[in-house]
XYZ file of C-alpha atoms in Angstrom:
355
model
C 109.215 98.437 133.803
C 106.004 99.072 135.398
C 103.158 98.704 132.264
C 102.634 102.506 131.738
C 99.829 104.591 129.134
C 102.041 103.584 126.376
C 101.318 100.321 126.840
C 98.266 100.275 126.921
C 97.074 102.430 124.432
C 93.861 101.025 123.010
C 93.508 100.452 119.894
C 91.196 99.638 116.914
C 93.638 97.066 115.105
C 93.581 94.495 117.587
C 89.263 94.724 117.450
C 90.099 94.195 113.790
C 92.835 91.327 113.530
C 90.686 88.960 117.100
C 87.502 89.330 114.506
C 88.874 88.982 111.320
C 91.266 85.403 113.337
C 88.438 84.004 115.220
C 85.309 85.364 112.681
C 87.811 82.871 110.909
C 87.775 80.127 113.084
C 84.806 79.680 113.846
C 82.902 80.184 110.415
C 84.836 77.605 108.022
C 87.140 75.331 109.688
C 85.946 72.250 109.975
C 87.737 71.064 113.603
C 85.523 74.760 114.772
C 84.512 72.393 117.606
C 86.901 71.431 119.812
C 88.393 75.384 119.068
C 88.812 77.611 122.279
C 86.750 79.946 122.610
C 88.415 82.384 124.475
C 90.249 85.811 124.094
C 94.273 85.860 124.366
C 96.104 88.094 126.839
C 97.104 90.358 124.966
C 98.560 94.136 125.396
C 98.411 96.739 123.337
C 100.962 100.164 122.432
C 102.279 103.126 120.418
C 105.439 102.865 118.943
C 107.675 103.144 115.702
C 104.964 105.224 114.983
C 102.215 103.281 114.686
C 99.488 101.004 117.057
C 101.385 97.689 117.977
C 99.585 94.702 119.375
C 100.567 91.314 121.017
C 97.947 88.565 121.473
C 99.650 85.021 123.579
C 97.584 82.338 123.603
C 100.542 80.278 125.779
C 102.168 81.465 129.226
C 101.072 84.696 129.506
C 102.376 86.986 132.133
C 102.711 90.633 132.610
C 106.544 90.352 132.741
C 105.840 88.522 128.762
C 104.850 91.918 128.306
C 107.134 94.178 129.264
C 110.090 92.860 128.101
C 108.691 92.294 124.298
C 107.376 96.544 125.021
C 111.103 97.054 126.071
C 112.321 95.685 123.556
C 110.241 98.011 120.758
C 110.940 100.492 122.904
C 114.503 100.149 122.771
C 114.723 99.979 118.821
C 112.275 102.320 118.895
C 115.157 105.057 120.859
C 118.023 103.025 118.337
C 116.057 103.596 114.844
C 112.773 105.671 114.698
C 113.964 109.602 112.860
C 110.894 111.152 114.802
C 113.068 110.690 118.446
C 116.159 113.639 118.326
C 118.466 111.874 119.788
C 118.453 108.090 117.828
C 121.627 106.825 115.798
C 119.400 107.264 112.743
C 118.587 111.073 114.144
C 122.358 111.033 115.068
C 123.295 109.613 111.309
C 121.436 112.189 109.374
C 123.497 114.788 111.991
C 126.334 113.692 110.222
C 125.408 113.514 106.802
C 128.164 114.368 104.821
C 130.268 115.426 107.956
C 131.396 111.878 109.569
C 131.513 108.457 110.154
C 128.752 107.720 112.769
C 129.452 103.774 114.850
C 126.367 103.156 115.974
C 124.679 98.971 117.722
C 125.267 96.025 115.652
C 120.931 96.651 115.210
C 120.817 99.515 113.765
C 123.709 97.919 111.657
C 121.962 95.087 110.669
C 118.774 96.373 110.014
C 120.671 99.459 107.754
C 122.606 96.349 106.414
C 119.568 95.104 105.513
C 118.024 98.003 103.783
C 120.796 98.409 101.877
C 120.071 94.891 100.593
C 117.424 95.438 99.603
C 117.949 99.123 98.434
C 120.057 96.793 95.278
C 117.249 93.960 95.381
C 114.665 96.489 93.968
C 117.722 98.526 91.414
C 116.571 101.146 93.612
C 112.472 101.416 94.038
C 113.227 100.686 97.141
C 115.937 103.153 98.497
C 116.548 103.668 102.819
C 117.962 106.667 101.971
C 114.270 108.773 101.137
C 114.086 110.222 103.813
C 114.038 113.505 102.993
C 111.021 113.016 100.252
C 109.114 111.700 103.216
C 109.752 114.405 105.381
C 108.780 116.793 102.837
C 105.360 115.219 101.820
C 105.174 114.679 104.576
C 101.168 112.321 104.604
C 100.284 110.731 106.932
C 101.313 113.939 109.666
C 99.765 117.071 109.917
C 101.962 119.475 107.953
C 101.385 117.064 104.819
C 101.435 119.139 101.458
C 101.471 118.493 97.728
C 105.960 120.116 97.495
C 106.866 122.008 94.698
C 108.656 120.864 91.543
C 111.129 123.174 93.033
C 111.474 121.307 95.976
C 110.356 117.899 94.566
C 114.573 118.348 92.518
C 115.881 119.066 94.976
C 115.164 116.697 97.738
C 115.265 113.708 94.600
C 119.210 115.318 94.966
C 119.737 113.904 97.814
C 118.273 109.655 97.272
C 120.792 107.013 96.643
C 121.987 104.521 98.351
C 124.980 103.653 96.559
C 125.856 106.658 99.224
C 125.545 105.248 102.469
C 129.079 103.659 103.131
C 129.390 100.293 105.768
C 132.011 99.692 107.287
C 131.769 96.450 108.985
C 134.941 96.657 110.598
C 134.047 99.887 113.176
C 130.201 99.026 112.489
C 130.343 102.237 111.238
C 127.638 104.436 109.146
C 127.990 107.506 106.921
C 126.013 108.756 104.448
C 128.739 110.634 101.518
C 126.764 114.256 100.723
C 124.593 116.745 103.045
C 121.541 116.840 103.354
C 120.003 112.233 103.179
C 118.427 110.881 105.412
C 118.124 107.409 106.298
C 114.162 105.952 107.241
C 114.177 103.192 107.796
C 110.033 103.224 108.814
C 109.311 100.838 105.802
C 111.440 97.953 107.307
C 112.226 98.533 111.795
C 108.988 97.194 112.137
C 109.633 93.946 111.026
C 112.664 93.419 112.199
C 111.237 94.671 115.636
C 108.444 91.750 115.283
C 110.923 89.529 114.215
C 112.750 90.183 117.489
C 109.503 89.802 119.351
C 108.927 86.043 117.455
C 112.525 85.594 119.235
C 112.346 86.788 122.572
C 108.485 85.130 122.776
C 109.779 81.796 121.367
C 112.744 81.823 123.742
C 110.465 81.829 126.633
C 108.523 79.168 125.174
C 104.837 81.155 123.850
C 103.953 77.747 120.979
C 100.401 80.269 120.481
C 101.128 84.143 119.293
C 100.074 87.229 117.701
C 101.709 90.439 116.555
C 100.440 92.998 114.552
C 102.662 96.167 113.986
C 99.872 97.938 112.388
C 99.488 96.172 110.380
C 102.602 93.726 110.028
C 101.708 90.614 111.435
C 103.500 87.925 112.673
C 101.507 84.074 113.053
C 103.988 82.352 115.586
C 103.523 78.845 115.936
C 99.456 77.353 115.762
C 96.560 78.395 116.438
C 96.665 76.422 120.344
C 94.291 73.440 119.078
C 97.224 72.109 117.243
C 95.701 73.312 113.528
C 97.749 76.553 111.021
C 96.462 79.959 112.063
C 93.506 81.869 109.012
C 94.861 85.113 108.441
C 92.266 87.904 106.580
C 94.234 89.368 104.709
C 92.490 93.701 104.433
C 90.076 94.998 101.691
C 92.357 96.772 100.183
C 88.770 99.259 99.069
C 87.236 99.557 102.947
C 87.467 100.287 105.745
C 90.107 98.708 107.997
C 88.826 95.090 109.238
C 87.007 93.737 106.659
C 89.284 91.153 104.188
C 88.727 89.602 100.988
C 90.466 86.360 101.340
C 92.017 84.378 103.951
C 95.157 81.680 103.641
C 96.973 79.970 106.695
C 100.234 79.784 108.219
C 102.258 79.655 111.102
C 105.242 80.966 112.309
C 105.352 83.182 109.037
C 105.393 87.733 108.860
C 102.573 89.079 106.606
C 103.118 92.723 105.280
C 101.597 94.490 103.166
C 102.496 97.901 101.742
C 98.966 99.203 100.013
C 97.920 102.997 98.863
C 93.680 102.687 101.244
C 94.584 104.086 104.406
C 97.559 107.366 104.023
C 97.493 109.892 101.431
C 96.213 113.064 101.211
C 93.955 114.492 98.489
C 94.435 118.474 96.882
C 92.055 119.781 94.312
C 90.222 115.693 93.828
C 93.662 114.096 92.757
C 94.639 110.991 95.508
C 98.701 111.553 96.691
C 99.371 107.963 98.971
C 101.926 107.219 100.443
C 104.463 105.465 99.206
C 106.750 107.537 97.710
C 109.190 106.098 94.438
C 112.366 107.726 94.503
C 112.435 108.207 90.659
C 110.032 111.076 90.497
C 109.326 111.607 93.726
C 105.925 111.563 93.844
C 103.652 109.062 93.923
C 103.931 105.310 92.513
C 102.082 105.489 89.641
C 100.988 101.398 89.352
C 97.374 99.172 88.066
C 97.621 97.763 91.427
C 96.461 99.372 95.075
C 97.890 95.820 97.747
C 100.569 93.415 97.913
C 101.172 91.090 100.689
C 103.527 89.803 101.484
C 103.814 86.310 103.457
C 107.729 85.189 104.433
C 109.747 83.301 107.369
C 110.776 86.269 108.812
C 108.939 89.694 108.832
C 112.303 92.105 108.204
C 112.213 90.001 105.059
C 107.984 90.672 104.953
C 108.968 94.692 105.290
C 111.193 95.714 102.470
C 110.102 93.123 100.281
C 106.629 94.760 100.567
C 107.245 98.432 99.025
C 109.766 96.904 96.824
C 106.637 94.249 95.910
C 104.532 97.624 95.478
C 106.747 100.869 93.893
C 107.839 97.099 91.208
C 104.280 96.949 89.467
C 102.247 93.577 88.481
C 104.710 91.412 86.714
C 108.007 92.693 87.609
C 106.942 92.780 90.917
C 105.371 88.838 90.054
C 108.585 87.896 88.648
C 110.431 89.429 91.228
C 109.139 87.149 94.511
C 109.374 84.374 92.372
C 112.631 84.232 91.595
C 113.058 84.408 95.866
C 112.623 81.316 97.935
C 110.074 81.364 100.923
C 108.481 83.965 100.342
C 105.117 84.391 98.460
C 102.839 87.690 97.609
C 98.988 88.006 96.831
C 98.089 91.041 94.644
C 95.494 93.356 94.154
C 94.902 95.485 91.485
C 92.181 98.390 91.035
C 89.614 96.140 88.602
C 89.923 93.524 91.890
C 91.071 91.416 90.557
C 93.705 89.189 92.690
C 96.883 87.578 91.620
C 99.057 85.249 94.095
C 101.953 83.845 93.237
C 103.143 79.546 92.997
C 103.438 78.846 96.793
C 99.784 79.667 96.982
C 97.997 77.978 94.851
C 96.213 75.824 97.809
C 96.417 78.496 100.562
C 94.376 81.497 99.201
C 90.338 80.940 100.269
C 88.520 84.312 97.944
C 85.817 84.765 100.543
C 83.883 88.472 98.558
C 82.448 87.507 95.325
C 83.648 91.010 93.841
C 86.978 89.843 93.981
C 88.337 87.851 90.906
C 90.703 85.242 91.430
C 93.369 85.601 88.039
C 95.259 82.577 87.122
C 97.421 84.049 85.539
């Protein structure tokens, strides 16, 4: 397949990510004299409702980019609720009536979504689609719904009513009006699929960015770890307040600072509570999850944000290979134990709290 305009959309995200990585490498890395200053081979496109940037630092070719975008297009065609013919859309159309056989990929992501729905005790719930559509935050149809509309939508939300048949690979929504929305986890799955594909092509240094869902593949070309900037939730995209060092890790942030609706002087962010039907109320403004697999980081970022600082931090500490960075509305920063020696605040307006 030849790359078309969909895969070549200019994006501020790619400039942001590259500038954060290279600015840090140049200013702070003691081995900066050995850093290659040439930029990676990069392509960008629009999939799963967000800009996607793939940046390859070795063995890049047009074919690798093409095949990578083919993978993303396939995932989108199966899992997007914005594509009327997708498998997830067909599941939703059959809500309350019949089970639908789906591909192994869609079945896997839904099962993983149910795992995190259960782990969070419903704070993260992939059956929240009707509520997401009702608010429409981030779209031109955004509105503050009436209490009656919210209550009606809440009645359709319950991940326990998503019925899986492992043997036959079918999915059924028990009640009419239910809508699965994999927007909180599908990008993570896509990042993992791309990283696995790149590894199969012997790519050793790459950055994959799906709308801020970042996977740092391998290490930098000089062998050192990637220095990844953590977005300042109080500033426009592109300004970071801290740095972590990683390799073969996913970094995913959920926050209230980009997608929101403002009405009568009040802001309503896009992270909705299945319990209240309204945006989650917490002192947190962002949560960043660091994990080996992007699907885990993606599912956990919303989960942990919704749980709040104390319960969220407790849950992360109970999970192997998972770490988190919390920022509250007072610019206080909390990190889990695995990041105590791997997180540097670069903006003095933020305070690292040791508790």
